Amino acid sequence: MLAYLQLEGSPFEVGQALGRFGAAALQGYAARSPAWATVMRWRGHAAVAAMAELVRARQPAIWQELQGLAAGLGLPAEDVFLWNCRGDVWAMAPDGCTTVQLPATTPGATPVVAHNEDGDPAFLGHCAIAQIAVTGGARFASFVYPGSLPGHTFATTDSGLVMTVNNLRTLEVGLGLPRMVVTRALLDAAGVDAALEQLGAMPRAGGFHLTLAQAGLPCITSVEFSDAVLSVQTVERPAVHANHMVHAAMANRPQIVTGSSGHRQLRGEDLLRQHEGEAIDPLDILFDQGDARYPIYRDRADDSDHENTMATASFELGAAHVDWVVRTGGRRETSFRMRDALRL
């Protein structure tokens, strides 16, 4: 279900290798996908040109990574850049996800972050876990989709930083960096504090929810950002996030909450309440299909948001290392076992 890639080199070389990996899948997708066609309607738009100029000026290494990605894909660089702006120009881009956050609430406990990566089912069988070392940047490992920058899914770095990302369907977009460029840049941060400082300093176009955690730290941080607002909360008790804005600071920000997103949030919170005071296995939540119409684990061809669960990752944050596993197909058997950014 998932390939494993080991990539190293300049930003252009790494992008080109990612492009070659995803070329056949994305070329086929571009030829028949309504989502691709919808995003491509923004070709030549002034807002997209402004985002491109900001990336060239403020994130030149990521710009080179995007140029390499286009070269490897064999597609026009303008189209590949626009595809990596899909959530900034279109609120209903097919990206979902659910995250379970289990902070260390007792002495000696280990924080756990677990995540369902939900995306377009057309990419099932065409994704990968990629171990990446870009010249001048951090070494990290990330789930990657064909044609997309790493960093907008789930990832961990050689500094022990863990980041999972959930879609927000924000209806306000500012003049800023595309949200997928923002999260790619955060993979070079030395830790949670550095990532938050970097995030606050960057102009942002669209919005995401991030779960941030770090080896050696007992806390988990929940972040929601839009173009204008950055909300940071410490997770003090077990929590779930299902890809819409729930922070109080974001209450007045316009957004779309789909039926799936709303029901996954409610179902996840209900399951946490049922296990209050008990040891919680995050897979009991992430694999749940108790709500038949809007399950948390999504594998239906007629999913209401046209998304399926591509992989499930569980991160245990120890004193010095992050131990994590990736599972596919809703099975408890491990597909990949990792330590920090390396496969075991």
XYZ file of C-alpha atoms in Angstrom:
344
model
C 0.000 0.000 0.000
C 2.874 2.405 0.764
C 6.274 2.739 -0.861
C 9.388 3.688 1.111
C 11.736 6.317 -0.321
C 15.193 7.468 0.783
C 16.057 10.794 -0.826
C 19.045 13.083 -0.370
C 20.417 16.046 -2.281
C 19.781 19.666 -3.167
C 16.237 21.039 -2.947
C 15.842 20.670 -6.719
C 17.214 17.103 -6.689
C 14.934 16.000 -3.856
C 11.929 17.595 -5.534
C 12.830 15.942 -8.820
C 13.081 12.523 -7.147
C 9.688 13.008 -5.501
C 8.299 13.999 -8.891
C 9.654 10.909 -10.600
C 8.112 8.737 -7.906
C 4.668 10.282 -8.390
C 4.760 11.029 -12.121
C 2.597 8.212 -13.463
C -0.001 8.580 -10.721
C -0.305 12.354 -10.962
C -0.327 12.478 -14.757
C -3.202 10.004 -14.763
C -4.932 11.940 -11.994
C -4.560 15.242 -13.836
C -6.121 13.752 -16.946
C -9.353 12.643 -15.258
C -9.754 14.276 -11.842
C -12.506 16.857 -11.242
C -10.450 18.158 -8.304
C -7.453 18.862 -10.550
C -9.687 20.566 -13.114
C -11.257 22.755 -10.426
C -7.886 23.909 -9.107
C -6.525 24.550 -12.604
C -9.259 27.148 -13.187
C -6.998 29.439 -11.129
C -4.248 29.407 -13.769
C -2.978 32.935 -14.350
C -4.853 34.426 -11.393
C -3.178 37.402 -9.749
C -3.441 35.818 -6.280
C -1.523 32.747 -7.442
C 1.163 34.916 -9.040
C 1.503 36.837 -5.778
C 1.896 33.596 -3.806
C 4.547 32.414 -6.246
C 6.507 35.634 -5.854
C 6.382 35.321 -2.069
C 7.700 31.756 -2.196
C 10.552 32.757 -4.519
C 11.509 35.652 -2.236
C 10.986 34.147 1.222
C 11.447 30.409 0.726
C 13.884 30.030 -2.187
C 14.860 26.463 -1.240
C 11.217 25.356 -1.283
C 10.762 27.154 -4.585
C 13.603 25.063 -5.982
C 12.009 21.952 -4.521
C 8.807 22.823 -6.381
C 10.723 23.373 -9.625
C 12.369 19.979 -9.218
C 8.995 18.409 -8.418
C 7.569 19.739 -11.686
C 10.579 18.517 -13.645
C 10.264 15.033 -12.182
C 6.524 14.934 -12.791
C 6.891 16.066 -16.385
C 4.191 18.694 -15.871
C 4.247 22.500 -16.221
C 5.787 24.191 -13.178
C 2.839 26.612 -13.034
C 0.383 23.724 -12.733
C 2.423 21.934 -10.075
C 2.743 25.105 -8.028
C -1.002 25.697 -8.320
C -1.744 22.124 -7.213
C 0.333 22.823 -4.116
C -1.907 25.861 -3.494
C -5.115 23.828 -3.806
C -6.336 24.382 -0.261
C -5.636 28.114 -0.504
C -7.715 28.629 -3.645
C -10.443 26.018 -3.028
C -11.992 25.274 0.366
C -13.270 21.863 -0.743
C -9.942 20.391 -1.877
C -10.010 16.640 -1.019
C -7.890 16.685 2.155
C -9.321 15.626 5.521
C -7.713 13.816 8.514
C -8.357 13.071 12.182
C -5.800 13.393 15.001
C -5.844 11.966 18.525
C -3.755 13.840 21.111
C -2.811 12.037 24.334
C -0.588 14.210 26.543
C 1.437 12.833 29.455
C -0.949 13.509 32.326
C 0.786 11.337 34.961
C 4.458 11.034 36.002
C 6.367 8.697 33.738
C 3.696 8.662 31.043
C 4.621 9.042 27.395
C 2.792 11.524 25.155
C 1.183 9.961 22.093
C 0.029 11.609 18.865
C -1.939 9.444 16.436
C -3.324 10.442 13.066
C -5.521 9.224 10.216
C -4.257 10.627 6.937
C -7.372 11.102 4.777
C -7.085 12.073 1.132
C -8.319 11.467 -2.383
C -8.844 7.691 -2.817
C -7.491 8.006 -6.359
C -4.045 8.076 -4.693
C -4.480 4.817 -2.777
C -1.502 2.620 -3.600
C 0.504 5.560 -4.963
C 1.784 7.214 -1.758
C 4.942 6.717 0.294
C 6.806 7.233 3.516
C 9.824 9.269 2.472
C 13.031 9.694 4.471
C 14.459 12.978 3.202
C 17.666 14.920 3.735
C 17.761 18.218 1.832
C 21.071 20.032 1.661
C 20.958 22.896 4.161
C 17.841 21.603 5.927
C 16.770 19.055 8.512
C 16.516 15.319 7.986
C 12.897 14.211 8.275
C 10.447 11.482 7.346
C 6.998 12.254 5.994
C 3.983 10.697 4.344
C 3.950 11.993 0.761
C 1.323 12.176 -1.977
C 2.185 12.200 -5.682
C 2.841 15.750 -6.836
C 2.745 17.368 -3.382
C 5.403 18.843 -1.141
C 6.077 16.855 2.020
C 4.951 18.338 5.313
C 1.170 18.715 4.991
C 0.383 15.189 6.246
C 2.344 13.629 9.134
C 6.078 13.850 9.723
C 8.882 13.746 12.233
C 12.380 15.222 12.097
C 15.844 14.329 13.331
C 15.422 16.906 16.105
C 12.512 14.918 17.541
C 9.775 17.248 16.283
C 6.459 15.584 15.386
C 3.883 17.357 13.237
C 0.504 16.163 12.017
C -1.672 18.333 9.786
C -5.446 18.566 9.377
C -7.281 20.431 6.661
C -9.245 23.568 7.551
C -11.806 24.685 4.990
C -11.328 28.391 5.620
C -13.325 30.878 3.563
C -10.888 33.767 3.991
C -7.560 33.739 2.196
C -4.946 36.452 2.528
C -1.861 37.484 0.628
C 0.693 35.061 1.963
C 2.618 31.853 1.495
C 0.569 28.819 0.441
C -0.266 26.753 3.486
C 1.596 23.701 2.120
C 4.739 25.817 1.757
C 4.271 27.034 5.341
C 4.154 23.500 6.739
C 7.038 22.325 4.533
C 9.139 25.145 6.002
C 8.282 24.051 9.562
C 10.030 20.714 9.005
C 13.338 22.585 9.232
C 12.502 23.973 12.697
C 14.646 22.849 15.625
C 11.619 22.157 17.824
C 8.118 23.205 18.806
C 9.087 26.684 20.044
C 11.068 27.420 16.892
C 8.206 26.149 14.717
C 5.708 28.411 16.481
C 8.003 31.415 16.169
C 8.523 30.711 12.487
C 4.801 30.203 11.908
C 3.935 33.496 13.566
C 6.466 35.387 11.475
C 5.342 34.065 8.080
C 2.615 35.674 5.969
C -0.001 32.969 5.415
C -2.604 32.488 2.690
C -4.806 29.603 3.826
C -5.167 27.669 7.074
C -4.353 24.355 8.733
C -4.575 22.673 12.096
C -1.264 21.355 13.421
C -0.482 19.005 16.264
C 3.093 19.652 17.412
C 5.078 17.601 19.917
C 8.725 16.928 20.643
C 10.793 14.142 22.149
C 11.704 14.993 25.733
C 8.726 17.292 26.278
C 5.571 16.112 28.095
C 3.218 18.529 26.376
C 1.356 18.453 23.076
C 0.516 21.683 21.261
C -2.601 22.260 19.165
C -2.380 25.022 16.562
C -5.026 26.468 14.272
C -4.015 29.141 11.817
C -5.654 31.152 9.082
C -4.345 34.070 7.088
C -5.048 36.506 9.942
C -5.185 34.481 13.175
C -2.755 32.103 14.881
C -4.231 30.186 17.837
C -1.929 28.072 20.032
C -3.216 25.830 22.837
C -1.522 23.359 25.146
C -3.383 20.040 25.149
C -3.930 19.247 28.837
C -6.208 16.205 28.503
C -6.908 13.624 25.784
C -8.377 15.339 22.729
C -9.344 14.755 19.119
C -9.318 17.065 16.101
C -11.252 16.345 12.908
C -10.292 18.980 10.338
C -12.299 22.071 11.181
C -11.629 25.025 13.474
C -12.591 24.366 17.099
C -10.382 26.807 19.035
C -12.261 29.627 20.761
C -9.983 32.184 19.113
C -11.192 30.975 15.700
C -14.914 31.027 16.526
C -15.679 33.936 14.222
C -13.566 32.815 11.285
C -15.718 31.700 8.332
C -15.299 28.066 7.397
C -17.034 25.044 5.890
C -17.659 22.165 8.303
C -18.682 19.132 6.280
C -20.929 16.405 7.649
C -17.977 14.043 7.903
C -15.768 16.563 9.690
C -18.452 17.551 12.196
C -19.521 13.991 12.984
C -15.936 12.686 13.288
C -15.261 15.405 15.870
C -18.373 14.543 17.871
C -17.812 10.795 17.650
C -14.153 11.118 18.664
C -15.038 13.261 21.673
C -17.759 10.777 22.678
C -15.291 7.874 22.527
C -12.823 9.820 24.698
C -15.563 10.423 27.259
C -16.406 6.716 27.291
C -12.767 5.940 28.192
C -12.254 8.814 30.622
C -9.890 7.773 33.410
C -8.762 4.686 31.467
C -5.758 3.961 29.301
C -6.736 4.983 25.779
C -5.677 3.107 22.670
C -5.816 5.758 19.926
C -6.541 3.052 17.348
C -9.881 2.403 19.051
C -10.781 5.940 17.972
C -9.018 6.188 14.619
C -10.327 2.812 13.402
C -13.875 3.516 14.616
C -16.763 3.063 12.185
C -19.570 3.277 14.749
C -21.180 6.095 12.790
C -21.934 4.209 9.591
C -22.604 7.306 7.502
C -19.689 9.394 8.813
C -17.057 6.958 10.123
C -13.729 8.103 11.567
C -11.894 5.427 9.587
C -12.989 6.127 6.049
C -12.889 3.427 3.372
C -16.180 3.839 1.515
C -16.307 4.474 -2.214
C -19.221 6.854 -1.599
C -17.541 8.848 1.192
C -19.396 12.143 1.570
C -16.216 14.239 1.174
C -14.681 11.962 -1.492
C -11.843 11.064 0.897
C -10.479 7.799 2.281
C -7.993 6.983 5.030
C -4.646 6.407 3.333
C -2.594 5.516 6.425
C -2.647 5.709 10.221
C 0.430 6.843 12.167
C 1.066 6.591 15.922
C 3.933 8.552 17.520
C 5.243 7.819 21.033
C 7.419 10.663 22.263
C 10.120 9.358 24.566
C 12.785 11.236 26.497
C 15.270 11.180 23.626
C 13.550 9.578 20.626
C 10.282 9.365 18.750
C 9.141 5.805 18.107
C 6.356 5.555 15.573
C 4.504 3.089 13.430
C 2.447 3.404 10.279
C -0.484 1.145 9.500
C -2.586 0.788 6.358
C -5.917 -0.745 5.457
C -7.406 -0.294 8.921
C -5.294 -3.188 10.219
C -3.363 -3.247 13.483
C -0.434 -4.972 11.824
C 2.496 -2.590 11.333
C 3.464 -1.545 7.826
C 6.452 0.605 8.894
C 8.256 0.896 12.219
C 10.348 4.038 12.601
C 12.607 5.786 15.095
C 12.912 9.534 14.591
C 13.412 9.959 10.838
C 14.812 6.469 10.247
C 13.163 3.161 9.419
C 13.886 0.321 11.849
